GROMACS .gro file of C-alpha atoms in nm:
model
  197
    1ALA     CA    1 -11.223   0.702  -0.329
    2PHE     CA    2 -10.907   0.497  -0.263
    3SER     CA    3 -10.952   0.517   0.116
    4ARG     CA    4 -11.309   0.382   0.092
    5LYS     CA    5 -11.188   0.053  -0.058
    6HIS     CA    6 -11.117  -0.201   0.214
    7GLU     CA    7 -10.997  -0.491  -0.002
    8SER     CA    8 -10.684  -0.500  -0.218
    9GLN     CA    9 -10.828  -0.624  -0.548
   10PRO     CA   10 -11.108  -0.364  -0.587
   11LEU     CA   11 -10.863  -0.094  -0.477
   12LEU     CA   12 -10.605  -0.193  -0.738
   13GLU     CA   13 -10.874  -0.200  -1.007
   14LEU     CA   14 -10.989   0.149  -0.908
   15VAL     CA   15 -10.633   0.286  -0.918
   16ALA     CA   16 -10.557   0.124  -1.255
   17ASN     CA   17 -10.880   0.256  -1.406
   18ALA     CA   18 -10.807   0.605  -1.270
   19ALA     CA   19 -10.460   0.596  -1.431
   20THR     CA   20 -10.599   0.503  -1.775
   21GLN     CA   21 -10.851   0.788  -1.759
   22ILE     CA   22 -10.614   1.053  -1.625
   23LEU     CA   23 -10.329   0.968  -1.862
   24GLY     CA   24 -10.542   0.883  -2.165
   25CYS     CA   25 -10.397   0.539  -2.224
   26GLU     CA   26 -10.527   0.193  -2.312
   27ARG     CA   27 -10.406  -0.019  -2.021
   28ALA     CA   28 -10.264   0.005  -1.672
   29SER     CA   29 -10.119  -0.255  -1.441
   30ILE     CA   30 -10.002  -0.246  -1.085
   31PHE     CA   31  -9.730  -0.502  -1.022
   32LEU     CA   32  -9.671  -0.607  -0.662
   33TRP     CA   33  -9.327  -0.743  -0.589
   34ASP     CA   34  -9.308  -1.076  -0.408
   35ARG     CA   35  -8.939  -1.069  -0.320
   36GLY     CA   36  -8.944  -1.412  -0.157
   37ARG     CA   37  -9.071  -1.581  -0.471
   38HIS     CA   38  -8.885  -1.346  -0.707
   39GLU     CA   39  -9.216  -1.268  -0.879
   40LEU     CA   40  -9.405  -0.967  -1.005
   41ILE     CA   41  -9.779  -1.010  -0.966
   42SER     CA   42 -10.001  -0.784  -1.171
   43CYS     CA   43 -10.349  -0.753  -1.032
   44PRO     CA   44 -10.529  -0.622  -1.215
   45ALA     CA   45 -10.383  -0.640  -1.559
   46LEU     CA   46 -10.647  -0.420  -1.720
   47GLY     CA   47 -10.754  -0.538  -2.062
   48MET     CA   48 -10.679  -0.900  -1.977
   49ASN     CA   49 -11.027  -0.988  -1.846
   50GLY     CA   50 -10.928  -0.929  -1.484
   51ALA     CA   51 -10.660  -1.196  -1.503
   52THR     CA   52 -10.368  -1.200  -1.265
   53LEU     CA   53 -10.037  -1.196  -1.445
   54ARG     CA   54  -9.726  -1.347  -1.281
   55LEU     CA   55  -9.378  -1.279  -1.416
   56PRO     CA   56  -9.023  -1.338  -1.292
   57ASP     CA   57  -8.900  -1.023  -1.115
   58THR     CA   58  -8.623  -0.992  -1.372
   59SER     CA   59  -8.868  -0.975  -1.661
   60GLY     CA   60  -8.876  -0.679  -1.899
   61VAL     CA   61  -8.914  -0.313  -1.814
   62VAL     CA   62  -9.109  -0.378  -1.492
   63GLY     CA   63  -8.831  -0.604  -1.365
   64GLU     CA   64  -8.575  -0.334  -1.432
   65VAL     CA   65  -8.789  -0.073  -1.254
   66VAL     CA   66  -8.826  -0.280  -0.935
   67HIS     CA   67  -8.457  -0.363  -0.924
   68SER     CA   68  -8.331  -0.013  -1.006
   69GLY     CA   69  -8.601   0.190  -0.829
   70LYS     CA   70  -8.609   0.429  -1.128
   71SER     CA   71  -8.887   0.504  -1.372
   72ILE     CA   72  -8.861   0.402  -1.736
   73ARG     CA   73  -9.036   0.552  -2.036
   74VAL     CA   74  -9.029   0.364  -2.366
   75ASP     CA   75  -9.148   0.540  -2.683
   76GLU     CA   76  -9.120   0.244  -2.922
   77ALA     CA   77  -9.164  -0.078  -2.726
   78TYR     CA   78  -9.070  -0.328  -2.995
   79ARG     CA   79  -8.740  -0.149  -3.061
   80ASP     CA   80  -8.637  -0.143  -2.696
   81PRO     CA   81  -8.435  -0.451  -2.588
   82ARG     CA   82  -8.569  -0.422  -2.229
   83PHE     CA   83  -8.927  -0.480  -2.346
   84ASP     CA   84  -9.059  -0.836  -2.297
   85LYS     CA   85  -9.289  -0.920  -2.592
   86SER     CA   86  -9.415  -1.248  -2.440
   87VAL     CA   87  -9.716  -1.089  -2.265
   88ASP     CA   88  -9.827  -0.919  -2.588
   89LEU     CA   89  -9.788  -1.244  -2.779
   90ALA     CA   90  -9.987  -1.436  -2.517
   91ASN     CA   91 -10.292  -1.209  -2.534
   92GLY     CA   92 -10.281  -1.061  -2.885
   93PHE     CA   93 -10.205  -0.706  -2.773
   94THR     CA   94  -9.956  -0.466  -2.929
   95THR     CA   95  -9.772  -0.232  -2.695
   96ARG     CA   96  -9.663   0.085  -2.872
   97ASN     CA   97  -9.529   0.285  -2.579
   98LEU     CA   98  -9.521   0.260  -2.204
   99LEU     CA   99  -9.438   0.435  -1.881
  100CYS     CA  100  -9.340   0.244  -1.567
  101GLN     CA  101  -9.285   0.396  -1.223
  102PRO     CA  102  -9.165   0.238  -0.898
  103LEU     CA  103  -9.438   0.198  -0.637
  104ARG     CA  104  -9.330   0.271  -0.277
  105ASP     CA  105  -9.502   0.233   0.058
  106ALA     CA  106  -9.525   0.505   0.325
  107ASP     CA  107  -9.177   0.415   0.454
  108GLY     CA  108  -9.024   0.450   0.106
  109ASN     CA  109  -8.981   0.075   0.056
  110LEU     CA  110  -9.022  -0.042  -0.300
  111ILE     CA  111  -9.331  -0.267  -0.316
  112GLY     CA  112  -9.381  -0.292  -0.691
  113ALA     CA  113  -9.432  -0.093  -1.009
  114PHE     CA  114  -9.710   0.101  -1.177
  115GLU     CA  115  -9.719   0.064  -1.557
  116VAL     CA  116  -9.935   0.232  -1.821
  117LEU     CA  117  -9.944   0.132  -2.187
  118ASN     CA  118 -10.028   0.300  -2.518
  119ARG     CA  119 -10.094   0.668  -2.467
  120SER     CA  120 -10.378   0.765  -2.701
  121ASP     CA  121 -10.210   1.072  -2.851
  122GLY     CA  122  -9.838   1.020  -2.894
  123SER     CA  123  -9.579   0.924  -2.638
  124PHE     CA  124  -9.582   0.962  -2.261
  125THR     CA  125  -9.434   1.288  -2.132
  126ASP     CA  126  -9.240   1.402  -1.824
  127GLU     CA  127  -9.568   1.545  -1.695
  128ASP     CA  128  -9.729   1.199  -1.733
  129ALA     CA  129  -9.442   1.048  -1.535
  130GLU     CA  130  -9.499   1.300  -1.255
  131THR     CA  131  -9.876   1.234  -1.260
  132LEU     CA  132  -9.827   0.858  -1.241
  133SER     CA  133  -9.578   0.902  -0.959
  134GLN     CA  134  -9.822   1.121  -0.765
  135LEU     CA  135 -10.108   0.878  -0.826
  136GLY     CA  136  -9.892   0.599  -0.684
  137VAL     CA  137  -9.848   0.771  -0.345
  138PRO     CA  138 -10.209   0.750  -0.219
  139ALA     CA  139 -10.253   0.420  -0.403
  140ALA     CA  140  -9.964   0.259  -0.212
  141SER     CA  141 -10.090   0.401   0.117
  142ALA     CA  142 -10.446   0.279   0.059
  143LEU     CA  143 -10.311  -0.059  -0.053
  144GLU     CA  144 -10.109  -0.089   0.267
  145ASN     CA  145 -10.419  -0.008   0.475
  146ALA     CA  146 -10.630  -0.260   0.279
  147ARG     CA  147 -10.366  -0.531   0.326
  148GLU     CA  148 -10.348  -0.462   0.702
  149ARG     CA  149 -10.727  -0.483   0.726
  150GLU     CA  150 -10.733  -0.810   0.529
  151GLN     CA  151 -10.464  -0.952   0.760
  152MET     CA  152 -10.665  -0.850   1.068
  153VAL     CA  153 -10.983  -1.008   0.928
  154ARG     CA  154 -10.793  -1.332   0.856
  155SER     CA  155 -10.645  -1.328   1.209
  156ILE     CA  156 -10.988  -1.274   1.368
  157GLU     CA  157 -11.140  -1.555   1.160
  158HIS     CA  158 -10.852  -1.787   1.255
  159LEU     CA  159 -10.879  -1.702   1.626
  160THR     CA  160 -11.257  -1.743   1.621
  161GLU     CA  161 -11.219  -2.083   1.460
  162GLN     CA  162 -10.961  -2.188   1.720
  163VAL     CA  163 -11.172  -2.068   2.012
  164THR     CA  164 -11.495  -2.231   1.896
  165GLN     CA  165 -11.353  -2.574   1.813
  166GLY     CA  166 -11.474  -2.822   2.068
  167VAL     CA  167 -11.679  -2.568   2.269
  168GLN     CA  168 -12.009  -2.715   2.383
  169ILE     CA  169 -12.275  -2.607   2.628
  170VAL     CA  170 -12.390  -2.912   2.822
  171GLY     CA  171 -12.718  -2.969   3.004
  172GLU     CA  172 -13.089  -3.017   2.932
  173SER     CA  173 -13.257  -2.791   3.187
  174PRO     CA  174 -13.513  -2.536   3.054
  175ALA     CA  175 -13.261  -2.253   3.117
  176ILE     CA  176 -12.987  -2.426   2.910
  177VAL     CA  177 -13.234  -2.510   2.629
  178ALA     CA  178 -13.342  -2.142   2.620
  179LEU     CA  179 -12.977  -2.033   2.623
  180ARG     CA  180 -12.898  -2.261   2.326
  181ALA     CA  181 -13.193  -2.116   2.134
  182THR     CA  182 -13.071  -1.760   2.203
  183VAL     CA  183 -12.714  -1.846   2.098
  184LYS     CA  184 -12.842  -2.011   1.778
  185ARG     CA  185 -13.049  -1.700   1.696
  186LEU     CA  186 -12.756  -1.460   1.759
  187ALA     CA  187 -12.479  -1.671   1.600
  188PRO     CA  188 -12.521  -1.538   1.241
  189THR     CA  189 -12.493  -1.175   1.357
  190ASP     CA  190 -12.179  -0.971   1.426
  191LEU     CA  191 -12.298  -0.888   1.778
  192PRO     CA  192 -12.057  -0.970   2.060
  193VAL     CA  193 -12.223  -1.199   2.315
  194LEU     CA  194 -12.105  -1.278   2.669
  195ILE     CA  195 -12.267  -1.576   2.838
  196LEU     CA  196 -12.255  -1.573   3.218
  197GLY     CA  197 -12.360  -1.850   3.448
   0.00000   0.00000   0.00000
């Protein structure tokens, strides 16, 4: 299912939803690490009406996970000094427990973190940590593929825009008028067209 998603946002939503179902928890978030801006971007932050959440990359448990590259399990969130309560306060949620794993690309580079909150029956286990880690492998790979595809689509759109600016077919002969009509009819399609003459 992950490989069939060609855009990042629907893919991340699918992965987060799969994590909540598999691990029996209330919420899941995938944080992507924007190193240049020193930000963690959660998209989606499930349970927050599809909102994108942006935090400093030093914030809370997720910040520690991306900087250390190690997973963290917290059994009582409000008693753990690493836990950042500001997100809970902002949206009226109460985090009881959490599990956060580093998210790595195919080359092993740390690209973010995968966090699940509030296991339905007790605390998260070592088995849950292994499951979340394994779920992150195909998720990161599919995300990388989706991002590459999105970049290629943007490049094609940009090149098409550059090529077509200022291009004009001149002339009023019946052959040129017919050619313009054909081009106008084919323009909305994805068919490649080569005009010779």
